[in-house]
Coordinates of N, CA and C in Angstrom, one line a residue:
Chain A
D13 N 0.8 -1.2 0.0 CA 0.0 0.0 0.0 C 0.9 1.3 0.0
I14 N 0.4 2.3 -0.6 CA 1.1 3.6 -0.6 C 0.9 4.3 0.7
V15 N 2.0 4.7 1.3 CA 1.9 5.4 2.6 C 2.0 6.9 2.3
M16 N 1.0 7.6 2.9 CA 1.0 9.1 2.7 C 1.4 9.7 4.1
T17 N 2.4 10.6 4.0 CA 2.9 11.2 5.2 C 2.8 12.7 5.1
Q18 N 2.1 13.3 6.1 CA 1.8 14.7 6.1 C 2.7 15.4 7.2
T19 N 3.1 16.6 6.9 CA 3.8 17.5 7.8 C 3.4 18.9 7.6
P20 N 3.2 19.7 8.8 CA 3.3 19.2 10.1 C 2.0 18.5 10.5
L21 N 1.9 17.9 11.7 CA 0.7 17.2 12.2 C -0.2 18.3 12.8
S22 N 0.4 19.4 13.2 CA -0.4 20.5 13.8 C 0.2 21.8 13.4
S23 N -0.7 22.7 13.0 CA -0.2 24.0 12.5 C -1.0 25.2 13.0
P24 N -0.5 25.9 14.0 CA -1.2 27.1 14.5 C -0.9 28.2 13.5
V25 N -2.0 28.9 13.1 CA -1.8 30.0 12.1 C -2.6 31.2 12.6
T26 N -2.1 32.4 12.3 CA -2.7 33.7 12.6 C -3.7 34.0 11.5
L27 N -4.9 34.5 11.9 CA -5.9 34.9 10.9 C -5.2 35.9 9.9
G28 N -5.5 35.6 8.7 CA -5.0 36.5 7.6 C -3.6 36.2 7.1
Q29 N -3.0 35.2 7.8 CA -1.6 34.8 7.4 C -1.7 33.5 6.6
P30 N -0.6 33.2 5.8 CA -0.6 32.0 5.0 C -0.4 30.8 5.9
A31 N -0.8 29.6 5.3 CA -0.5 28.3 5.9 C -0.2 27.3 4.8
S32 N 0.7 26.3 5.2 CA 1.1 25.4 4.2 C 1.2 24.0 4.8
I33 N 0.7 23.0 4.1 CA 0.8 21.6 4.6 C 1.4 20.8 3.5
S34 N 2.3 19.9 3.9 CA 3.0 19.0 2.9 C 2.5 17.6 3.0
C35 N 2.6 16.9 1.9 CA 2.2 15.5 1.9 C 3.2 14.8 1.0
R36 N 3.7 13.7 1.5 CA 4.7 12.9 0.7 C 4.2 11.5 0.6
S37 N 4.2 10.9 -0.6 CA 3.8 9.6 -0.8 C 5.0 8.6 -0.9
S38 N 4.8 7.4 -0.6 CA 5.9 6.4 -0.6 C 6.3 5.9 -2.0
Q39 N 5.4 6.2 -2.9 CA 5.7 5.9 -4.3 C 5.1 7.0 -5.2
S40 N 5.6 7.1 -6.4 CA 5.1 8.1 -7.3 C 3.6 7.9 -7.5
L41 N 2.9 9.0 -7.6 CA 1.4 8.9 -7.8 C 1.0 9.1 -9.2
V42 N 2.0 9.2 -10.1 CA 1.7 9.3 -11.5 C 1.1 8.0 -12.0
D43 N -0.2 8.1 -12.5 CA -0.9 6.9 -12.9 C -0.5 6.5 -14.4
S44 N -0.8 5.3 -14.8 CA -0.5 4.9 -16.1 C -1.1 5.7 -17.2
D45 N -2.2 6.5 -16.9 CA -2.8 7.4 -17.8 C -2.1 8.7 -17.9
G46 N -1.1 8.9 -17.1 CA -0.3 10.2 -17.0 C -0.8 11.2 -16.0
N47 N -2.0 10.9 -15.4 CA -2.5 11.8 -14.4 C -2.0 11.4 -13.0
T48 N -2.1 12.4 -12.1 CA -1.7 12.2 -10.8 C -2.9 12.4 -9.9
Y49 N -3.3 11.4 -9.2 CA -4.6 11.5 -8.4 C -4.3 11.7 -7.0
L50 N -4.0 13.0 -6.7 CA -3.7 13.4 -5.3 C -4.8 14.5 -5.0
S51 N -5.5 14.2 -3.9 CA -6.5 15.2 -3.5 C -6.3 15.6 -2.1
W52 N -7.0 16.7 -1.7 CA -7.0 17.3 -0.4 C -8.4 17.4 0.1
L53 N -8.6 17.0 1.4 CA -9.9 17.1 2.0 C -9.8 17.9 3.3
H54 N -10.9 18.6 3.7 CA -10.9 19.3 4.9 C -12.1 18.8 5.8
Q55 N -11.8 18.6 7.0 CA -12.8 18.1 8.0 C -12.9 19.0 9.2
R56 N -14.0 19.7 9.3 CA -14.3 20.5 10.5 C -14.8 19.6 11.6
P57 N -14.6 20.0 12.9 CA -15.0 19.2 14.0 C -16.5 18.8 13.9
G58 N -16.8 17.5 14.0 CA -18.1 17.0 14.0 C -18.7 16.9 12.6
Q59 N -18.0 17.2 11.6 CA -18.5 17.2 10.2 C -17.8 16.1 9.4
P60 N -18.4 15.7 8.3 CA -17.7 14.8 7.4 C -16.6 15.5 6.6
P61 N -15.7 14.8 6.0 CA -14.7 15.5 5.2 C -15.4 16.1 4.0
R62 N -14.7 17.1 3.4 CA -15.2 17.7 2.1 C -14.0 17.9 1.2
L63 N -14.3 17.7 -0.1 CA -13.2 17.8 -1.1 C -12.8 19.2 -1.3
L64 N -11.5 19.5 -1.3 CA -11.0 20.8 -1.6 C -10.4 20.9 -3.0
I65 N -9.4 20.0 -3.1 CA -8.5 20.0 -4.3 C -8.5 18.5 -4.8
Y66 N -8.5 18.4 -6.2 CA -8.3 17.1 -6.8 C -7.2 17.2 -7.9
Q67 N -6.7 16.1 -8.2 CA -5.6 16.0 -9.3 C -4.6 17.1 -9.0
I68 N -4.1 17.1 -7.8 CA -3.0 18.0 -7.3 C -3.4 19.5 -7.1
S69 N -4.1 20.1 -8.1 CA -4.2 21.5 -8.1 C -5.6 22.0 -8.6
K70 N -6.5 21.1 -8.9 CA -7.8 21.6 -9.3 C -8.8 21.8 -8.2
R71 N -9.2 23.1 -8.0 CA -10.1 23.4 -6.9 C -11.5 22.8 -7.2
F72 N -12.1 22.2 -6.2 CA -13.5 21.6 -6.4 C -14.5 22.8 -6.3
S73 N -15.6 22.5 -6.8 CA -16.7 23.5 -6.9 C -17.0 24.2 -5.6
G74 N -17.0 25.5 -5.6 CA -17.3 26.3 -4.4 C -16.1 26.5 -3.4
V75 N -15.0 25.9 -3.7 CA -13.8 26.1 -2.9 C -13.2 27.5 -3.1
P76 N -13.0 28.3 -2.1 CA -12.4 29.6 -2.3 C -11.0 29.6 -2.9
D77 N -10.7 30.6 -3.6 CA -9.4 30.6 -4.3 C -8.2 30.9 -3.4
R78 N -8.4 31.1 -2.1 CA -7.3 31.1 -1.2 C -6.6 29.8 -1.0
F79 N -7.3 28.7 -1.4 CA -6.8 27.4 -1.4 C -6.1 27.0 -2.7
S80 N -4.9 26.5 -2.6 CA -4.2 26.1 -3.8 C -3.4 24.8 -3.6
G81 N -3.2 24.0 -4.6 CA -2.4 22.8 -4.4 C -1.4 22.8 -5.5
S82 N -0.2 22.1 -5.1 CA 0.9 22.0 -6.1 C 1.6 20.8 -5.8
G83 N 2.6 20.5 -6.7 CA 3.5 19.3 -6.5 C 3.5 18.4 -7.7
A84 N 4.3 17.3 -7.5 CA 4.4 16.3 -8.6 C 5.1 15.1 -8.0
G85 N 4.8 14.0 -8.6 CA 5.5 12.7 -8.3 C 5.2 12.2 -6.9
T86 N 6.0 12.6 -5.9 CA 5.8 12.1 -4.5 C 5.6 13.2 -3.5
D87 N 5.8 14.5 -4.0 CA 5.7 15.6 -3.0 C 4.7 16.6 -3.4
F88 N 3.8 16.9 -2.5 CA 2.7 17.8 -2.7 C 2.5 18.8 -1.6
T89 N 1.8 19.9 -1.9 CA 1.6 20.9 -0.9 C 0.2 21.6 -1.1
L90 N -0.4 21.8 0.0 CA -1.6 22.6 0.1 C -1.3 23.9 0.7
K91 N -1.7 25.0 0.1 CA -1.5 26.3 0.7 C -2.8 27.1 0.8
I92 N -2.8 27.8 2.0 CA -3.9 28.7 2.2 C -3.3 30.1 2.2
S93 N -3.7 31.0 1.3 CA -3.0 32.2 1.2 C -3.3 33.2 2.4
R94 N -4.5 33.2 2.9 CA -4.8 34.0 4.0 C -5.9 33.2 4.9
A95 N -5.4 32.7 6.0 CA -6.3 31.8 6.8 C -7.5 32.6 7.4
E96 N -8.6 31.9 7.3 CA -9.8 32.5 7.9 C -10.3 31.6 9.0
A97 N -11.2 32.1 9.9 CA -11.6 31.3 11.1 C -12.3 30.0 10.6
E98 N -13.0 30.0 9.5 CA -13.7 28.8 9.0 C -12.7 27.7 8.5
D99 N -11.4 28.0 8.4 CA -10.5 27.1 7.9 C -10.0 26.1 9.0
V100 N -10.3 26.3 10.2 CA -9.9 25.4 11.3 C -10.4 24.0 11.0
G101 N -9.7 23.0 11.5 CA -10.1 21.6 11.3 C -8.9 20.8 10.9
V102 N -9.2 19.6 10.4 CA -8.1 18.7 10.0 C -8.1 18.6 8.4
Y103 N -6.9 18.6 7.9 CA -6.7 18.5 6.4 C -6.0 17.2 6.2
Y104 N -6.6 16.5 5.2 CA -6.0 15.2 4.8 C -5.6 15.2 3.3
C105 N -4.5 14.6 3.0 CA -4.2 14.3 1.6 C -4.7 12.9 1.3
M106 N -5.0 12.6 0.1 CA -5.4 11.2 -0.3 C -4.9 10.9 -1.7
Q107 N -4.4 9.6 -1.8 CA -4.0 9.2 -3.2 C -5.0 8.3 -3.8
G108 N -5.4 8.5 -5.0 CA -6.3 7.7 -5.7 C -5.7 7.0 -6.9
S109 N -4.4 7.0 -7.0 CA -3.7 6.4 -8.1 C -3.5 4.9 -8.1
Q110 N -3.6 4.4 -6.9 CA -3.4 3.0 -6.7 C -4.4 2.5 -5.6
F111 N -4.9 1.2 -5.8 CA -5.8 0.6 -4.8 C -4.9 -0.1 -3.8
P112 N -5.2 0.0 -2.5 CA -6.3 0.7 -1.9 C -5.9 2.2 -1.8
H113 N -6.9 3.0 -2.0 CA -6.7 4.5 -1.8 C -6.3 4.7 -0.4
T114 N -5.4 5.6 -0.1 CA -4.9 5.8 1.2 C -4.8 7.3 1.5
F115 N -4.9 7.6 2.8 CA -4.9 8.9 3.3 C -3.7 9.2 4.1
G116 N -3.3 10.5 4.2 CA -2.4 11.0 5.2 C -3.0 10.9 6.5
Q117 N -2.2 11.1 7.6 CA -2.7 11.0 8.9 C -3.4 12.2 9.4
G118 N -3.4 13.3 8.6 CA -4.1 14.5 8.9 C -3.2 15.6 9.6
T119 N -3.6 16.8 9.2 CA -2.9 18.0 9.8 C -3.9 18.9 10.4
K120 N -3.8 19.1 11.7 CA -4.8 19.9 12.4 C -4.4 21.4 12.3
L121 N -5.3 22.2 11.8 CA -5.0 23.6 11.6 C -5.8 24.3 12.7
E122 N -5.1 25.1 13.5 CA -5.7 25.9 14.6 C -5.3 27.3 14.4
I123 N -6.2 28.2 14.9 CA -6.0 29.6 14.8 C -5.3 30.0 16.1
K124 N -4.3 30.8 16.0 CA -3.5 31.3 17.2 C -4.4 32.2 18.0
Chain B
E28 N -29.0 18.9 -5.9 CA -27.9 18.8 -4.9 C -27.7 17.3 -4.5
V29 N -26.4 17.0 -4.5 CA -26.1 15.6 -4.1 C -26.3 15.4 -2.6
Q30 N -27.0 14.4 -2.3 CA -27.2 14.0 -0.9 C -26.9 12.5 -0.7
L31 N -26.2 12.2 0.4 CA -25.9 10.9 0.8 C -26.3 10.8 2.3
V32 N -27.2 9.8 2.6 CA -27.6 9.6 4.0 C -27.4 8.2 4.4
E33 N -26.5 8.1 5.4 CA -26.2 6.7 6.0 C -27.2 6.4 7.1
S34 N -27.4 5.1 7.3 CA -28.1 4.6 8.5 C -27.7 3.2 8.8
G35 N -28.1 2.8 10.0 CA -27.9 1.4 10.4 C -26.8 1.2 11.4
G36 N -26.1 2.3 11.8 CA -25.1 2.2 12.8 C -25.7 1.8 14.2
A37 N -25.0 1.1 15.0 CA -25.5 0.7 16.3 C -24.4 0.2 17.2
L38 N -24.7 -0.1 18.4 CA -23.8 -0.8 19.3 C -24.0 -2.3 19.1
V39 N -22.9 -3.0 18.9 CA -23.0 -4.5 18.6 C -21.9 -5.2 19.4
Q40 N -22.1 -6.4 19.8 CA -21.1 -7.2 20.5 C -20.1 -7.7 19.5
P41 N -18.9 -7.9 20.0 CA -17.8 -8.6 19.1 C -18.4 -9.9 18.6
G42 N -18.1 -10.1 17.3 CA -18.6 -11.3 16.6 C -19.9 -11.1 16.0
G43 N -20.6 -10.0 16.3 CA -21.9 -9.8 15.7 C -21.9 -9.2 14.3
S44 N -23.1 -8.9 13.8 CA -23.3 -8.5 12.4 C -24.1 -7.2 12.4
L45 N -23.9 -6.4 11.3 CA -24.7 -5.2 11.2 C -24.7 -4.9 9.7
R46 N -25.8 -4.3 9.2 CA -25.9 -3.9 7.8 C -26.1 -2.4 7.8
L47 N -25.2 -1.7 7.1 CA -25.3 -0.2 6.9 C -26.0 0.0 5.6
S48 N -26.7 1.2 5.5 CA -27.3 1.6 4.2 C -26.9 3.0 4.0
C49 N -26.9 3.4 2.7 CA -26.6 4.7 2.3 C -27.6 5.0 1.1
T50 N -28.5 6.0 1.3 CA -29.4 6.4 0.3 C -29.0 7.7 -0.4
A51 N -28.9 7.6 -1.7 CA -28.4 8.7 -2.5 C -29.5 9.5 -3.2
S52 N -29.3 10.7 -3.4 CA -30.3 11.5 -4.2 C -29.5 12.7 -4.9
G53 N -30.2 13.2 -5.9 CA -29.6 14.4 -6.5 C -28.6 14.1 -7.7
F54 N -28.4 12.9 -8.0 CA -27.6 12.5 -9.1 C -28.0 11.1 -9.6
S55 N -27.4 10.8 -10.8 CA -27.7 9.5 -11.4 C -26.9 8.4 -10.7
F56 N -27.4 7.8 -9.7 CA -26.7 6.9 -8.8 C -25.9 5.8 -9.5
S57 N -26.6 5.2 -10.5 CA -26.0 4.0 -11.2 C -24.8 4.4 -12.1
D58 N -24.5 5.7 -12.3 CA -23.4 6.1 -13.1 C -22.1 6.2 -12.3
Y59 N -22.2 6.0 -11.0 CA -21.0 6.3 -10.2 C -20.5 5.1 -9.3
W60 N -19.2 5.0 -9.2 CA -18.6 4.2 -8.2 C -19.0 4.8 -6.9
M61 N -19.2 3.9 -5.9 CA -19.5 4.4 -4.5 C -18.6 3.7 -3.6
D62 N -18.3 4.4 -2.5 CA -17.3 3.8 -1.5 C -17.8 3.9 -0.1
W63 N -17.2 3.1 0.7 CA -17.4 3.3 2.2 C -16.0 3.6 2.7
V64 N -16.0 4.7 3.6 CA -14.7 5.1 4.3 C -15.1 5.2 5.7
R65 N -14.2 4.8 6.6 CA -14.5 4.8 8.0 C -13.4 5.7 8.8
Q66 N -13.8 6.1 10.0 CA -13.0 6.9 10.8 C -13.2 6.5 12.3
A67 N -12.2 5.9 12.8 CA -12.2 5.5 14.2 C -12.2 6.7 15.1
P68 N -12.8 6.7 16.3 CA -12.9 7.9 17.2 C -11.6 8.6 17.3
G69 N -11.5 9.8 17.0 CA -10.3 10.6 17.1 C -9.2 10.3 16.2
K70 N -9.4 9.5 15.2 CA -8.4 9.0 14.3 C -8.6 9.5 12.9
G71 N -7.8 9.0 11.9 CA -7.9 9.5 10.6 C -8.8 8.6 9.7
L72 N -8.8 8.8 8.4 CA -9.7 8.2 7.5 C -9.1 6.9 6.9
E73 N -9.9 5.9 6.8 CA -9.5 4.6 6.2 C -10.5 4.1 5.2
W74 N -10.1 3.9 4.0 CA -10.9 3.4 2.9 C -11.3 2.0 3.2
V75 N -12.6 1.6 3.0 CA -13.1 0.3 3.4 C -13.4 -0.6 2.2
A76 N -14.3 0.0 1.3 CA -14.7 -0.9 0.2 C -15.3 0.1 -0.9
N77 N -15.4 -0.5 -2.1 CA -16.1 0.3 -3.2 C -16.7 -0.6 -4.2
M78 N -17.6 -0.1 -4.9 CA -18.4 -0.8 -5.9 C -18.6 0.1 -7.2
R79 N -18.4 -0.5 -8.3 CA -18.7 0.1 -9.6 C -20.2 0.4 -9.7
G80 N -20.6 1.4 -10.5 CA -22.0 1.8 -10.7 C -22.9 0.7 -11.1
D81 N -22.4 -0.2 -12.0 CA -23.3 -1.3 -12.4 C -23.2 -2.6 -11.5
G82 N -22.4 -2.5 -10.5 CA -22.3 -3.6 -9.6 C -21.3 -4.7 -10.0
T83 N -20.6 -4.5 -11.1 CA -19.8 -5.6 -11.6 C -18.4 -5.7 -11.1
Q84 N -18.0 -4.7 -10.4 CA -16.7 -4.7 -9.8 C -16.8 -4.2 -8.4
K85 N -16.0 -4.8 -7.5 CA -15.9 -4.3 -6.1 C -14.5 -4.7 -5.5
D86 N -14.2 -4.0 -4.5 CA -12.9 -4.2 -3.8 C -13.0 -3.9 -2.4
Y87 N -12.1 -4.4 -1.6 CA -12.1 -4.3 -0.1 C -10.7 -4.0 0.4
A88 N -10.7 -3.3 1.5 CA -9.5 -3.2 2.3 C -9.1 -4.5 2.9
D89 N -7.8 -4.8 3.0 CA -7.4 -6.1 3.6 C -8.0 -6.3 5.0
S90 N -8.2 -5.2 5.7 CA -8.7 -5.3 7.1 C -10.1 -5.8 7.2
V91 N -10.9 -5.7 6.1 CA -12.3 -6.2 6.2 C -12.6 -7.3 5.2
R92 N -11.7 -7.6 4.3 CA -12.0 -8.6 3.3 C -12.3 -9.9 3.9
G93 N -13.4 -10.5 3.4 CA -13.8 -11.8 4.0 C -14.9 -11.6 5.1
R94 N -15.0 -10.4 5.6 CA -15.9 -10.2 6.7 C -17.0 -9.2 6.3
F95 N -16.7 -8.2 5.4 CA -17.6 -7.2 5.0 C -18.0 -7.5 3.5
T96 N -19.2 -7.2 3.2 CA -19.7 -7.3 1.8 C -20.4 -6.0 1.4
I97 N -19.9 -5.4 0.3 CA -20.6 -4.2 -0.3 C -21.5 -4.6 -1.3
S98 N -22.7 -3.9 -1.4 CA -23.7 -4.2 -2.5 C -24.4 -2.9 -2.7
R99 N -25.2 -2.9 -3.8 CA -26.0 -1.8 -4.1 C -27.3 -2.2 -4.8
D100 N -28.3 -1.4 -4.7 CA -29.6 -1.5 -5.4 C -29.8 -0.2 -6.1
N101 N -29.5 -0.2 -7.4 CA -29.7 1.0 -8.2 C -31.1 1.5 -8.3
A102 N -32.0 0.5 -8.3 CA -33.5 0.9 -8.4 C -33.9 1.7 -7.1
K103 N -33.2 1.5 -6.0 CA -33.5 2.2 -4.8 C -32.5 3.2 -4.5
N104 N -31.5 3.5 -5.4 CA -30.5 4.5 -5.2 C -29.8 4.2 -3.8
S105 N -29.5 3.0 -3.5 CA -28.9 2.7 -2.2 C -27.7 1.8 -2.3
L106 N -26.8 2.1 -1.4 CA -25.5 1.3 -1.2 C -25.6 0.7 0.2
Y107 N -25.0 -0.5 0.3 CA -25.1 -1.2 1.5 C -23.7 -1.7 1.9
L108 N -23.5 -2.0 3.2 CA -22.3 -2.6 3.7 C -22.8 -3.6 4.8
Q109 N -22.7 -4.9 4.4 CA -23.0 -6.0 5.4 C -21.7 -6.3 6.1
M110 N -21.7 -6.2 7.5 CA -20.5 -6.3 8.3 C -20.7 -7.5 9.2
N111 N -19.9 -8.6 9.0 CA -20.0 -9.8 9.9 C -18.7 -9.9 10.7
S112 N -18.8 -10.8 11.7 CA -17.6 -11.0 12.5 C -17.0 -9.7 13.0
L113 N -17.8 -8.9 13.5 CA -17.3 -7.5 13.9 C -16.3 -7.6 15.1
R114 N -15.3 -6.7 15.0 CA -14.3 -6.7 16.0 C -14.3 -5.3 16.7
P115 N -13.7 -5.2 17.9 CA -13.7 -3.8 18.5 C -13.0 -2.8 17.6
E116 N -12.0 -3.2 16.8 CA -11.2 -2.3 16.0 C -12.1 -1.8 14.8
D117 N -13.3 -2.4 14.6 CA -14.2 -1.9 13.6 C -15.0 -0.7 14.0
T118 N -14.9 -0.4 15.3 CA -15.6 0.8 15.9 C -15.2 2.1 15.1
A119 N -16.1 2.7 14.5 CA -15.8 3.9 13.7 C -17.1 4.6 13.2
I120 N -17.0 5.8 12.7 CA -18.0 6.4 11.9 C -17.8 5.9 10.5
Y121 N -18.9 5.4 9.9 CA -18.8 4.9 8.5 C -19.5 5.9 7.6
Y122 N -18.7 6.4 6.6 CA -19.2 7.3 5.7 C -19.4 6.6 4.3
C123 N -20.4 7.0 3.7 CA -20.7 6.7 2.3 C -20.1 7.9 1.5
A124 N -19.4 7.6 0.4 CA -18.8 8.7 -0.4 C -19.0 8.3 -1.9
R125 N -19.2 9.4 -2.7 CA -19.3 9.2 -4.2 C -17.9 9.4 -4.7
H126 N -17.5 8.5 -5.6 CA -16.2 8.3 -6.2 C -16.2 8.9 -7.6
V127 N -15.4 10.0 -7.7 CA -15.3 10.7 -9.0 C -13.8 10.9 -9.4
V128 N -13.4 10.5 -10.5 CA -12.0 10.7 -10.9 C -11.0 10.5 -9.8
Y129 N -11.2 9.3 -9.2 CA -10.2 8.8 -8.2 C -10.1 9.7 -7.0
C130 N -11.2 10.4 -6.6 CA -11.3 11.1 -5.4 C -12.8 11.0 -4.9
F131 N -13.0 11.5 -3.7 CA -14.4 11.5 -3.2 C -15.0 12.9 -3.1
D132 N -15.9 13.1 -4.0 CA -16.4 14.5 -4.1 C -17.6 14.8 -3.2
S133 N -18.3 13.8 -2.7 CA -19.5 14.0 -1.9 C -19.5 12.9 -0.8
W134 N -19.8 13.4 0.4 CA -19.8 12.5 1.6 C -21.1 12.6 2.3
G135 N -21.5 11.5 2.9 CA -22.7 11.6 3.9 C -22.2 12.1 5.2
Q136 N -23.2 12.2 6.1 CA -22.9 12.6 7.5 C -22.3 11.5 8.4
G137 N -22.4 10.3 7.9 CA -21.8 9.1 8.6 C -22.8 8.5 9.6
T138 N -22.5 7.2 9.9 CA -23.2 6.5 10.9 C -22.3 5.8 11.8
L139 N -22.5 5.8 13.1 CA -21.6 5.3 14.1 C -21.8 3.8 14.4
V140 N -20.7 3.1 14.3 CA -20.8 1.6 14.6 C -19.8 1.5 15.8
T141 N -20.4 0.9 16.9 CA -19.6 0.6 18.1 C -19.6 -0.9 18.4
V142 N -18.4 -1.5 18.4 CA -18.3 -2.9 18.7 C -17.7 -3.1 20.1
S143 N -18.6 -3.5 21.0 CA -18.2 -3.6 22.4 C -19.1 -4.5 23.2
S144 N -18.5 -5.2 24.2 CA -19.3 -6.1 25.0 C -19.8 -5.3 26.2

């Protein structure tokens, strides 16, 4: 199975300031079709996860443009340009390039 | 609007069985792969099983293979997870999720399964 490793596991951020989360996979996520199926999810306390970013950098419908994704191969990053109060919660990366699909352990974003 | 509503979670003894349901609305259910993903209390996400839209393909996580069975009834827009030989480590919130382009674009609110004596 592909292991997804996120850093940091906890990230205190000041409102209006940027935040960044890294995700590294144990194998390349480039699929045989040439695409890379790396997505990011956000889970607020007591809520189900929701999709933010798919295929490394494509924002899902309704996701604010302060969220952006980048990376290639085995190294990926989620960036929040200016953190807002509603951004608190846990962020997960997920790989869909190989079965079983696997998730990172999560990064908890807290407002300072 | 896409909606997924899970039901069937309960407290069950080790070795027992449970059947979860997920009712979908707002999209053409039979066109989509559907998945079950679980989250143990205070822990991260774990993919459990999935099934192709026409029901011809399915797969399971090693941790549940041989004990859990995924199925669907497209006439009822419903996805199911039959869970047998339950273990304490199966305790989790079970989410139903729609699978699109190798990611999960819609999630239900989840249903809690507790395995304990």
